[in-house]
Coordinates of C-alpha atoms and ligand atoms in Angstrom, one line a residue:
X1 CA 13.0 32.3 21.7
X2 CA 10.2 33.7 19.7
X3 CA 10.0 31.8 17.0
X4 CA 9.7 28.5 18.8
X5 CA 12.4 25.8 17.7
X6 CA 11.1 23.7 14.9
X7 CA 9.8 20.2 16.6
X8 CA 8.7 17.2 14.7
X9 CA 7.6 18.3 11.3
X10 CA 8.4 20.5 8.3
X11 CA 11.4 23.3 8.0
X12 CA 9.9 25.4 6.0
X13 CA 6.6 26.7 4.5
X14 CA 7.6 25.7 1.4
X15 CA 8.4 22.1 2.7
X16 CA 5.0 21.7 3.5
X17 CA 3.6 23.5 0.2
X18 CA 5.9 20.8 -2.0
X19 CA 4.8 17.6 0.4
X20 CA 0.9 18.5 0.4
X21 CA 1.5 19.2 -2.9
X22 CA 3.2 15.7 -3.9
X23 CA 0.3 14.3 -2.2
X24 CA -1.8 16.0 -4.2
X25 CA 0.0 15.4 -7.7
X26 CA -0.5 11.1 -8.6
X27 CA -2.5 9.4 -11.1
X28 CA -5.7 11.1 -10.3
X29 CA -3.9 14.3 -12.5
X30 CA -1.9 12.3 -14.6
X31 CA -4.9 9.5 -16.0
X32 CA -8.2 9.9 -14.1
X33 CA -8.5 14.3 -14.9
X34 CA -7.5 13.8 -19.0
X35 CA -9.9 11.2 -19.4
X36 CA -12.7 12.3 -17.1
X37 CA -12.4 15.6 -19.0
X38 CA -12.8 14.6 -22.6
X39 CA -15.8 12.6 -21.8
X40 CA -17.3 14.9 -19.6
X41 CA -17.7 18.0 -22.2
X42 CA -13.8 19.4 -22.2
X43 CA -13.4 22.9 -21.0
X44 CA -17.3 22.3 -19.6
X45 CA -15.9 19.9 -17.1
X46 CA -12.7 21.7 -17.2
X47 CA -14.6 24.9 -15.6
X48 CA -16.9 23.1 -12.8
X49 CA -13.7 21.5 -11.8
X50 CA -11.7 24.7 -11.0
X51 CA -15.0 25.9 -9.5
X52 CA -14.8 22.9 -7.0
X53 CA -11.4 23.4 -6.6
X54 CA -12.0 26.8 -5.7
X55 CA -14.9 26.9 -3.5
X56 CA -15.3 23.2 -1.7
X57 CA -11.9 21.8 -2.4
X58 CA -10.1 24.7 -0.5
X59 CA -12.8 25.1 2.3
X60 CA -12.3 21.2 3.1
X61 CA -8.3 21.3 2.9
X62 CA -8.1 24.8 5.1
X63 CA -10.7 22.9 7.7
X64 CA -8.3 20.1 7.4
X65 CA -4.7 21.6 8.1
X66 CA -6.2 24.0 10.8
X67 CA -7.4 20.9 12.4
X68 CA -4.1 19.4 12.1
X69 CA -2.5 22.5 13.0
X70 CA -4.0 23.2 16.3
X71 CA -3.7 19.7 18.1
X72 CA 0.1 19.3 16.6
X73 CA -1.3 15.2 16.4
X74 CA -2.1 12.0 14.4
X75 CA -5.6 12.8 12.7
X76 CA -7.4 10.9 16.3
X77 CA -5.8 12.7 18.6
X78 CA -6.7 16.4 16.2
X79 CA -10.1 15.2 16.2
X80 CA -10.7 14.4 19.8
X81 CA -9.0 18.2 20.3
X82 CA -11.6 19.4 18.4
X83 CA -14.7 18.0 20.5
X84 CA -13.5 15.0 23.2
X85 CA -16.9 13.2 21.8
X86 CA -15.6 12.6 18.0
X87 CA -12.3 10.9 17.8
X88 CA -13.7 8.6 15.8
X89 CA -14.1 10.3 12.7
X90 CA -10.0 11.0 13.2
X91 CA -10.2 6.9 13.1
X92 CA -12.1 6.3 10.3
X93 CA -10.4 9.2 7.6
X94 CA -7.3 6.9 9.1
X95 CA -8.5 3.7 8.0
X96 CA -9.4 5.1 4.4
X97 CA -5.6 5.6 3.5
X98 CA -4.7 2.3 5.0
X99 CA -6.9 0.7 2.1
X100 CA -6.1 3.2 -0.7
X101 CA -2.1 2.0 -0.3
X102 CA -2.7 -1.4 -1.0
X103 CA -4.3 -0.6 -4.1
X104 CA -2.7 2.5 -5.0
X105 CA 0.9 0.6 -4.9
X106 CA -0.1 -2.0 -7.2
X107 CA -0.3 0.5 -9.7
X108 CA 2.5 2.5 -8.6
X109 CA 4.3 -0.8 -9.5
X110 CA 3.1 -1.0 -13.0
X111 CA 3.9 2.5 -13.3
X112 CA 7.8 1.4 -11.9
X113 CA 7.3 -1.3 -14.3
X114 CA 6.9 0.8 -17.5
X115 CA 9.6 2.8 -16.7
X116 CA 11.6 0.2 -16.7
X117 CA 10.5 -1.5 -19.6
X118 CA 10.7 2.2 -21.7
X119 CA 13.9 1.2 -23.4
X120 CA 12.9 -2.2 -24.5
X121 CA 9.0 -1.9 -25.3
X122 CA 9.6 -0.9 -29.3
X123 CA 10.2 -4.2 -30.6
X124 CA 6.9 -5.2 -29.2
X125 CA 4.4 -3.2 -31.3
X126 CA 1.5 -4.0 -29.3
X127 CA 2.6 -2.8 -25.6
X128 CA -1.0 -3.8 -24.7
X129 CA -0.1 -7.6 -24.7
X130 CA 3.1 -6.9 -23.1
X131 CA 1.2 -4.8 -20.1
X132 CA -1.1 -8.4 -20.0
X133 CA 1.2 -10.8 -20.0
X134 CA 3.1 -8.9 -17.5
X135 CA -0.4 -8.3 -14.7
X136 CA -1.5 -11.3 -15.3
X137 CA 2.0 -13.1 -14.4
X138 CA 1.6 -13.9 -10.6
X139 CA 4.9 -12.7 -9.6
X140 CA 6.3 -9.8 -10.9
X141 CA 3.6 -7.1 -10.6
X142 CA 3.6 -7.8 -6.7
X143 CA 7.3 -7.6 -6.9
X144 CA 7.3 -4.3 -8.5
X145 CA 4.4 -3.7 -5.9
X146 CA 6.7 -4.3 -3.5
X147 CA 9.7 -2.7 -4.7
X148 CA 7.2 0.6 -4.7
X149 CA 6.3 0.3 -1.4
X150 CA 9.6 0.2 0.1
X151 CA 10.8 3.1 -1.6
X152 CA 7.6 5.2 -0.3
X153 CA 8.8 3.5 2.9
X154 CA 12.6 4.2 2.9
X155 CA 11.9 8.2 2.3
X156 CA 9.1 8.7 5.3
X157 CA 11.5 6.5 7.7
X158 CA 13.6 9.1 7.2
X159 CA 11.2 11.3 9.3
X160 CA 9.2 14.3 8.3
X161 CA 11.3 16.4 7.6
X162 CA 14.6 14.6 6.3
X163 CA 12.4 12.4 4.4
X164 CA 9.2 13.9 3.3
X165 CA 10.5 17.2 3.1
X166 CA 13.6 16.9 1.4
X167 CA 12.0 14.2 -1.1
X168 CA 9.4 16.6 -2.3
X169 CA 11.5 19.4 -2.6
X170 CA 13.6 17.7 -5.0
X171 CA 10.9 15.4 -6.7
X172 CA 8.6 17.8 -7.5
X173 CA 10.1 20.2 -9.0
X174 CA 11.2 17.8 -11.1
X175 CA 7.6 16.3 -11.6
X176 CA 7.1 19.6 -13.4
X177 CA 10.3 20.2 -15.5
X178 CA 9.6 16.4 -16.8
X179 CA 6.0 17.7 -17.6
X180 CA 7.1 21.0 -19.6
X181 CA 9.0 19.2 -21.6
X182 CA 6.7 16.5 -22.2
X183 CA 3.9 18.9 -23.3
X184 CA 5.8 21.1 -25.4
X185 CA 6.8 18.0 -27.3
X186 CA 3.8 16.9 -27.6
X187 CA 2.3 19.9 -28.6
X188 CA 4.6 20.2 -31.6
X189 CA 3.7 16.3 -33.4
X190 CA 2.2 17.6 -36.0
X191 CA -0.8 18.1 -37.6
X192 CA -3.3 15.8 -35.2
X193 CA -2.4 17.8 -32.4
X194 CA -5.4 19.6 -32.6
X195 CA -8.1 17.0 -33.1
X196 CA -6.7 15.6 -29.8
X197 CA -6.6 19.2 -28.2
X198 CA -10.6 19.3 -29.6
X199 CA -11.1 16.0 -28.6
X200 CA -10.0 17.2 -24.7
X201 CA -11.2 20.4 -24.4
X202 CA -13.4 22.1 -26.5
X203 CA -16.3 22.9 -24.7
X204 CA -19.4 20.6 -24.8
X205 CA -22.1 22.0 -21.7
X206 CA -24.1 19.1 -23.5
X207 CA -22.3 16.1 -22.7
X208 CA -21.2 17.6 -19.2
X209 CA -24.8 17.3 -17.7
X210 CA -25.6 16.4 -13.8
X211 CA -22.8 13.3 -14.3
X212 CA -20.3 15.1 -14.7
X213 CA -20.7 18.0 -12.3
X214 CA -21.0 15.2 -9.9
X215 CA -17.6 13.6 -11.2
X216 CA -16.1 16.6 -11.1
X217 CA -16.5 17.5 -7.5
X218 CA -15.8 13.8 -6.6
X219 CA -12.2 14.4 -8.7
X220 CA -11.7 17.7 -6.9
X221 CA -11.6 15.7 -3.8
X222 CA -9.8 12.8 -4.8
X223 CA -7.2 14.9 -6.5
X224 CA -6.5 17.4 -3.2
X225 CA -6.2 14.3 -1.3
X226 CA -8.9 15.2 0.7
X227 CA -11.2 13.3 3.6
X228 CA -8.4 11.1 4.0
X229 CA -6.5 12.9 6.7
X230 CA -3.5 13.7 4.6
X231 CA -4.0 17.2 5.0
X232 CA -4.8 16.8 9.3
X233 CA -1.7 14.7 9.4
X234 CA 0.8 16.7 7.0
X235 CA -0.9 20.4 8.8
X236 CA 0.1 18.6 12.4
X237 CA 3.9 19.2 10.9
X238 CA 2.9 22.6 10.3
X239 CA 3.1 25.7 12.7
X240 CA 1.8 29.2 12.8
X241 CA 4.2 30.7 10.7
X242 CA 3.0 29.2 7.8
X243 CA 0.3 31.3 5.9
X244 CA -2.8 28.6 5.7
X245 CA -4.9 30.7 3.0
X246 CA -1.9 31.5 0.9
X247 CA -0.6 27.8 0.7
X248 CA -4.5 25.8 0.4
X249 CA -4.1 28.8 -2.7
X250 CA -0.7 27.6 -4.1
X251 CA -1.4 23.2 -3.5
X252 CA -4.5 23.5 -5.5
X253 CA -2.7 25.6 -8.3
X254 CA 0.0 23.6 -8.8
X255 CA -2.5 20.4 -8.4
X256 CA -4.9 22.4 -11.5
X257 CA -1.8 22.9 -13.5
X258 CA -0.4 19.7 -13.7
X259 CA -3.7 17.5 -14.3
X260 CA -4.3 20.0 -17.2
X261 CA -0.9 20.0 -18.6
X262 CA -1.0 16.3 -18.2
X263 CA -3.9 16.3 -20.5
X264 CA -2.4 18.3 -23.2
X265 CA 0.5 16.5 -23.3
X266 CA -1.7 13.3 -23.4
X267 CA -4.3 13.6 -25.9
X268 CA -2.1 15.9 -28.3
X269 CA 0.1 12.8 -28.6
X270 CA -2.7 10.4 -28.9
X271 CA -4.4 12.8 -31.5
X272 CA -1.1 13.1 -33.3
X273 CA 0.0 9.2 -33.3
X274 CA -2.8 7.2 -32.5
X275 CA -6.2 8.6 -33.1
X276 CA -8.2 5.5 -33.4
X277 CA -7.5 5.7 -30.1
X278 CA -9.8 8.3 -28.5
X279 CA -12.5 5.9 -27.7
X280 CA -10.9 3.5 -25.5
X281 CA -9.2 6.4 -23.1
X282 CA -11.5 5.8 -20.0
X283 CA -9.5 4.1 -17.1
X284 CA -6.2 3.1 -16.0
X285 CA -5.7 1.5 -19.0
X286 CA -5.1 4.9 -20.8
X287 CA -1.6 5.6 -19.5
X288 CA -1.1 1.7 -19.2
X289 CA -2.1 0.6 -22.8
X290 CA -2.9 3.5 -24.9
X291 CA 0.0 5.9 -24.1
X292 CA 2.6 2.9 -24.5
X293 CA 1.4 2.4 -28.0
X294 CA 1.3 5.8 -28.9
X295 CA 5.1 6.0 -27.9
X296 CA 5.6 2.9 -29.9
X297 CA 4.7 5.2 -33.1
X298 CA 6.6 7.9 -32.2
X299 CA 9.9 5.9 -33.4
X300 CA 13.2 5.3 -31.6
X301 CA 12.7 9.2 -29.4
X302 CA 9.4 7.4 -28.0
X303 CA 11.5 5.3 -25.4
X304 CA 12.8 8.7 -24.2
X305 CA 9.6 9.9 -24.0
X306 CA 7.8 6.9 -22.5
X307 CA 10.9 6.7 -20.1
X308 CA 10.2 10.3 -18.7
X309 CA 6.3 10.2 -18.8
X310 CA 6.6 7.3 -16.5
X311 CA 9.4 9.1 -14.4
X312 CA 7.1 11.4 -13.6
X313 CA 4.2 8.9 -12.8
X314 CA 6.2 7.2 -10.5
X315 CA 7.2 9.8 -8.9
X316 CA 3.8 11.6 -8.6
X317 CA 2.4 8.2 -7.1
X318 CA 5.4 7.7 -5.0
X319 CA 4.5 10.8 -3.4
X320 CA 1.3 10.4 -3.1
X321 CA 1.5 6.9 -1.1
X322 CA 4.2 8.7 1.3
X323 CA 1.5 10.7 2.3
X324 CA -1.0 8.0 2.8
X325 CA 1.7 5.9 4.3
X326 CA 2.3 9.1 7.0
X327 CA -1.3 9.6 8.2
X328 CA -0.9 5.7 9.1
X329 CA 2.3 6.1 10.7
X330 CA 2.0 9.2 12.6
X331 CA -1.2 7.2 14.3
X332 CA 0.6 3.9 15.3
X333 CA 4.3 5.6 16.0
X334 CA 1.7 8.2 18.5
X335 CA 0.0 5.4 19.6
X336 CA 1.5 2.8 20.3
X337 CA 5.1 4.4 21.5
X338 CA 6.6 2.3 18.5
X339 CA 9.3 3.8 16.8
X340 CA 9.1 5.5 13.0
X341 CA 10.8 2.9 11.5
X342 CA 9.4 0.1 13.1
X343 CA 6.0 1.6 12.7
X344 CA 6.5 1.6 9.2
X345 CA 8.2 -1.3 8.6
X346 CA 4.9 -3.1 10.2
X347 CA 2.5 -0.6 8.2
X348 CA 4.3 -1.3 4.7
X349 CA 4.5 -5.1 5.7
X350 CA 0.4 -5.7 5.9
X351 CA -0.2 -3.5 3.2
X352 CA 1.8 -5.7 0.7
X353 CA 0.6 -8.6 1.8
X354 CA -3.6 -7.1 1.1
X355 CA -2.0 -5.6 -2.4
X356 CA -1.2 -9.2 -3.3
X357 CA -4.5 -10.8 -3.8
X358 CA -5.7 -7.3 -5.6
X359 CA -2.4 -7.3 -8.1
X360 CA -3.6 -10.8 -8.6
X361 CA -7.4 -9.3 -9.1
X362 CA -6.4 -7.1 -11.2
X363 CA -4.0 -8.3 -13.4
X364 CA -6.2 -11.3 -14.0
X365 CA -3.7 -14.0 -13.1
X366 CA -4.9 -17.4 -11.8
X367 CA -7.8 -16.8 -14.8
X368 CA -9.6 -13.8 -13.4
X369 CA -11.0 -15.9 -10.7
X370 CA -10.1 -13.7 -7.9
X371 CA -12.8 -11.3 -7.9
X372 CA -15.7 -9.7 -5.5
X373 CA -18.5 -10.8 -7.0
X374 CA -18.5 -9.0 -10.5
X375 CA -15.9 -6.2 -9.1
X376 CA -12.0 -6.8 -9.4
X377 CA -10.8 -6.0 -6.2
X378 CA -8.8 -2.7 -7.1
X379 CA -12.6 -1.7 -8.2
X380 CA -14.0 -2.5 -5.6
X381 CA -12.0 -1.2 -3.1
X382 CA -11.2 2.4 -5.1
X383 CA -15.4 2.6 -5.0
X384 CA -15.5 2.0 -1.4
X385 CA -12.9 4.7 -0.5
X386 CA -13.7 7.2 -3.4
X387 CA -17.1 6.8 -3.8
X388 CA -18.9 5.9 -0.4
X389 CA -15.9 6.9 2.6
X390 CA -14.1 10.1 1.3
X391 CA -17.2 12.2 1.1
X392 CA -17.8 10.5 4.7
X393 CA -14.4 11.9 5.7
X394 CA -14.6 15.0 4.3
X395 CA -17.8 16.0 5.4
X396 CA -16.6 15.1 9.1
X397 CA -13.8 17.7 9.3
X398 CA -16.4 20.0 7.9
X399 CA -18.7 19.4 10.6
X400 CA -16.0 19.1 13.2
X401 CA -14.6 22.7 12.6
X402 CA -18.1 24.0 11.6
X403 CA -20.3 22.4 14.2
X404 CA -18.1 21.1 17.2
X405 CA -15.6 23.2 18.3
X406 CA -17.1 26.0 19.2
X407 CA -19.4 26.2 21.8
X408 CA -21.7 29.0 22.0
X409 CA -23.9 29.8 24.6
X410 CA -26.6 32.0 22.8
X411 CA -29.1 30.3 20.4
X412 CA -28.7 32.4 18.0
X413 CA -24.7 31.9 17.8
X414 CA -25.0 28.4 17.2
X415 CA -26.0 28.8 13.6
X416 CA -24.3 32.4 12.9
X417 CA -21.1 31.8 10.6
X418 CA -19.8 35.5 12.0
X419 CA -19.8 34.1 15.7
X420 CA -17.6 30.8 14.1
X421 CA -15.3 33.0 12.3
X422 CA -15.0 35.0 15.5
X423 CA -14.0 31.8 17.9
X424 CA -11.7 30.5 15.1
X425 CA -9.9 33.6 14.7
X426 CA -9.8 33.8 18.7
X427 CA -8.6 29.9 18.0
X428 CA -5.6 31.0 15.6
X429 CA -7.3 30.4 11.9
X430 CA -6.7 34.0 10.3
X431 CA -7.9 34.5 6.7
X432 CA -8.9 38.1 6.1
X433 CA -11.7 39.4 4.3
X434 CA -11.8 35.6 3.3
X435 CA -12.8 34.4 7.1
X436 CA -16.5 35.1 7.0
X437 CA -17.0 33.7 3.5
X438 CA -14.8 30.7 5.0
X439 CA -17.2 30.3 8.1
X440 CA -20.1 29.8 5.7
X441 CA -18.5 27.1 3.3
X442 CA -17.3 25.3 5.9
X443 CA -20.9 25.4 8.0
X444 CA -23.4 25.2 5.6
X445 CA -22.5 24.6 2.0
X446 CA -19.7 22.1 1.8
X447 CA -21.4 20.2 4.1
X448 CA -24.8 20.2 2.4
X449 CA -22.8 19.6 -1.0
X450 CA -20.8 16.9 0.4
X451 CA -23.8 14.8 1.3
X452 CA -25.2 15.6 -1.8
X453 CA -21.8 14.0 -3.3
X454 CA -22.3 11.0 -1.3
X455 CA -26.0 10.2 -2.2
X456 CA -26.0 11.0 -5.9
X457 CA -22.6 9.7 -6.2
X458 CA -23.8 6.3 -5.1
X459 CA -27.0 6.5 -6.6
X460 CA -25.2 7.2 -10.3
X461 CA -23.2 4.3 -9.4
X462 CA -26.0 1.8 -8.6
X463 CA -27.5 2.9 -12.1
X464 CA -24.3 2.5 -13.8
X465 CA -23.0 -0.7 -11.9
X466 CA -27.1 -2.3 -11.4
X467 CA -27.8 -3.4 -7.7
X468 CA -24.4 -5.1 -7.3
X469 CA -23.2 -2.2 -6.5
X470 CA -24.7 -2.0 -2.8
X471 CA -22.2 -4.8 -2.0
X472 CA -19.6 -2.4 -2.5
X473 CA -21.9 0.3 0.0
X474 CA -22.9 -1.9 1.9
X475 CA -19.2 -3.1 2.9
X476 CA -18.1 0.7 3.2
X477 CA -20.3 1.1 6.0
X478 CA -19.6 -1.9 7.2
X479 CA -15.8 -1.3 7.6
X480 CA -17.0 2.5 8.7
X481 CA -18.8 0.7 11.7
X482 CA -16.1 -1.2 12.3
X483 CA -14.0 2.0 12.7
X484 CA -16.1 2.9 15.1
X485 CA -16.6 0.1 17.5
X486 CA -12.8 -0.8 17.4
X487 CA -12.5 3.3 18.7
X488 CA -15.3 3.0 21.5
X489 CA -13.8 -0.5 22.8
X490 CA -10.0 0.8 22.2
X491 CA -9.0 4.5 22.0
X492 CA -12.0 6.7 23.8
X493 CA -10.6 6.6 26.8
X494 CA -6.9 6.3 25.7
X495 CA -4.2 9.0 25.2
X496 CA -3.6 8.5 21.7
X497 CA -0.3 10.5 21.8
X498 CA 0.8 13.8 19.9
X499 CA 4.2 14.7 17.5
X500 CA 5.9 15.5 20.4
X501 CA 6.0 11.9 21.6
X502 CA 7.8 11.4 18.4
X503 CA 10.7 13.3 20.0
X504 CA 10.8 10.9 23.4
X505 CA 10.1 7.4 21.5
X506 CA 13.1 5.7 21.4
X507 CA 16.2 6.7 19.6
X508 CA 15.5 6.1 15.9
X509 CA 15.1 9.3 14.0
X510 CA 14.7 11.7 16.7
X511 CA 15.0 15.2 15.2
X512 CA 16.9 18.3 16.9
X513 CA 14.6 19.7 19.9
Ligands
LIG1 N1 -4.4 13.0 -4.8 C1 -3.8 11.8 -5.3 C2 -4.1 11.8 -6.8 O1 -4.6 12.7 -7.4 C3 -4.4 10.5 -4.8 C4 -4.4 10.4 -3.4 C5 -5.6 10.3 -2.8 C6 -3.3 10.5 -2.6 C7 -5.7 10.2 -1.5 C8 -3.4 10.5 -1.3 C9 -4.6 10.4 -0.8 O2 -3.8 10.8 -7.4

């Protein structure tokens, strides 16, 4: 029949653009870019960003859905596809989601929280105490934790593409109507506007220095969900007919737009309402603490506005932790022959019960006590996985594609970028004009510029943190070891299953053959 009948995965090429994008889109654009950015020089940072985004951040996520693509399989089963020898790096950029969930849903539940709390938060004039007394409480952030999780949960039990797809299709282009309007609000407050535009953008090469290059490519990859085998496992849903160059084009677009619309509409309303304010922007706490006051002072219309903004967070993060919560999934449910729903109910059960004792870290409750040495243990973790393991995972699809796949016979062909573009396009992967340029990136300078990311990355880290911070390294590897023993002793020789199983596994959300 041609067109081969859709299996287990996306409908539609525009399913899969929405999803990666939703992925994509959490608080990384909505906090981490606008403040990163207006400490980091403005437009300065602004332009090395798109320049990551551009050059690295689309080499890694093409390598990443083509690898997903071409084993139609959870990210251990693509890797072993790729070269029989490396499955483990398919089990360790699994393991780095795993952790990011647990910490990434104890915010999505202050961000749930928030929303809630939109149309009540005026009387209280300091929302900062409110945010405290709440995170520090040791029972309602984890049930608003909770009450995230299970609504990431509900939508990817519904399968890939009755849950996922649909989800995205309607959440995000709502994401980006709530946006507009937020930002042309906020653009029109009045005079201050433009000290808070100045204050995020204007261009400061000065203050962007070797830091902030480094930040920015870290952010790149953070933000295009990338070394965590989101995009393997979400490009395993995809098939041929969906245009790889022209869509890696369109996720990062929408990704750009949104993290720098989010800052215009952020620090035009903090420059408007609350310009004291521009100092203590760094961190979480900025859309947790600052923004809350800065609706406060916009009067009875700032519950509308505070309810939206944090609409849109939730959803952005909601989105975000489907796709983390899939790459899991798709493993165990391939695995282990365990149904979707089951798999997931047992995935979303162990990560609420780690997100406890970080909500509790976090938050402060039980007197701060509950810490890793001087790190909090939403720190510590976020660290480990953006800091020391993403670049890890990352620079293994890289390699994989670049390096392993292709086996040359000739010398000389083991080191020519033509000869990989040649196998690849024998392989399926079709970009063009693009390809050669492609085969480069993806052998030589992401990799080289990934490591580079890793070591300097850490390094700025252990001058910024002091010697502490090789706990936090020194666990990543740790955990990265453990990866790999737990693959050699359980998986190398195992099956680990494709998407197709999916179809066969019991009778829970089998979708039409
Ligand atoms: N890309 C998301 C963001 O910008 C975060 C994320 C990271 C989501 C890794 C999934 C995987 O917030």
């Amino acid at each position: 029949m041609g067109n081969t009948k859709k299996k287990n995965g996306f409908a539609s090429g525009i399913g899969f653009i929405l999803a990666s994008a939703g992925s994509a889109v959490g608080l990384g654009n909505l906090c981490q870019f606008p403040y990163k950015t207006s400490v980091n020089g403005g437009a300065a940072f602004v332009f090395v960003y798109i320049l990551c985004v551009l050059v690295l951040g689309s080499t890694a996520m093409i390598a990443e859905i083509y690898i997903g693509r071409r084993a139609q399989a959870n990210t251990v089963s693509s890797l072993k596809k790729i070269n029989p020898k490396i499955g483990w790096i398919g089990l360790i950029v699994l393991f780095i989601p795993f952790l990011i969930i647990c910490y990434y849903s104890v915010l999505g539940g202050w961000t749930l929280r928030s929303t809630i709390n939109s149309f009540q938060a005026v009387e209280q004039a300091n929302n900062m105490n409110s945010l405290g007394s709440f995170t520090s409480n040791p029972y309602e952030p984890i049930i608003y934790t909770a009450i995230f999780i299970v609504f990431a949960a509900v939508i990817i039990m519904a399968g890939v593409k009755e849950g996922i797809e649909k989800a995205s299709k309607v959440l995000m282009p709502m994401l980006f109507i709530i946006l507009l309007i937020l930002v042309v609000y906020c653009l029109f407050l009045g005079e201050g506007v433009s000290r808070g535009l100045d204050f995020y953008l204007n261009p400061r090469f000065d203050e962007l220095g070797f830091e902030g290059v480094i930040a920015a490519m870290g952010q790149a990859f953070f933000s295009l969900s990338l070394g965590m085998g989101i995009m393997i496992s979400y490009g395993s849903y995809t098939g041929k007919e969906i245009k790889l160059g022209r869509s890696v084009a369109l996720i990062s677009l929408f990704d750009t737009l949104v993290a720098l619309f989010a800052g215009l509409m952020i620090f035009s309303a903090i420059g408007a309402l609350s310009p004291g304010d521009f100092e203590n922007t760094q961190g979480v706490m900025l859309i947790y603490s600052i923004l809350p006051k800065v609706f406060n002072n916009m009067g009875e219309i700032g519950k509308t506005v505070s309810f939206l903004f944090f609409a849109m967070v939730s959803i952005a993060a909601v989105t975000s932790v489907m796709s983390l919560m899939e790459v899991v999934a798709q493993f165990v449910i391939q695995k282990f022959k365990i149904v979707r729903k089951k798999a997931i109910l047992i995935i979303s059960a162990i990560c609420l019960i780690i997100s406890i004792p970080i909500s509790w870290s976090v938050g402060g409750a039980f007197n701060g006590k509950l810490m890793f040495g001087e790190y909090d243990i939403l720190t510590f973790i976020d660290e480990m996985t953006n800091t020391v393991l993403m670049p890890i995972g990352a620079l293994g699809a890289c390699v994989a594609l670049g390096w392993l796949m292709a086996k040359p016979t000739k010398k000389a062909d083991i080191f020519s970028p033509k000869y990989l573009y040649k196998q690849l396009s024998k392989d399926g992967l079709k970009l063009g004009s693009f390809g050669n340029f492609f085969s480069v990136m993806v052998k030589y300078v992401t990799p080289i510029i990934i490591i580079s990311l890793e070591v300097l990355g850490i390094m700025g880290n252990v001058n910024k943190y002091g010697n502490s911070y090789w706990l936090i390294v020194g666990s990543a590897y740790a955990l990265l070891l453990a990866c790999v023993v737990l693959y050699f002793v359980f998986f190398k020789n195992k099956d680990c299953g494709n998407n197709a199983d999916e179809l066969v596994i019991g009778n829970s959300v089998v979708q039409e053959k």
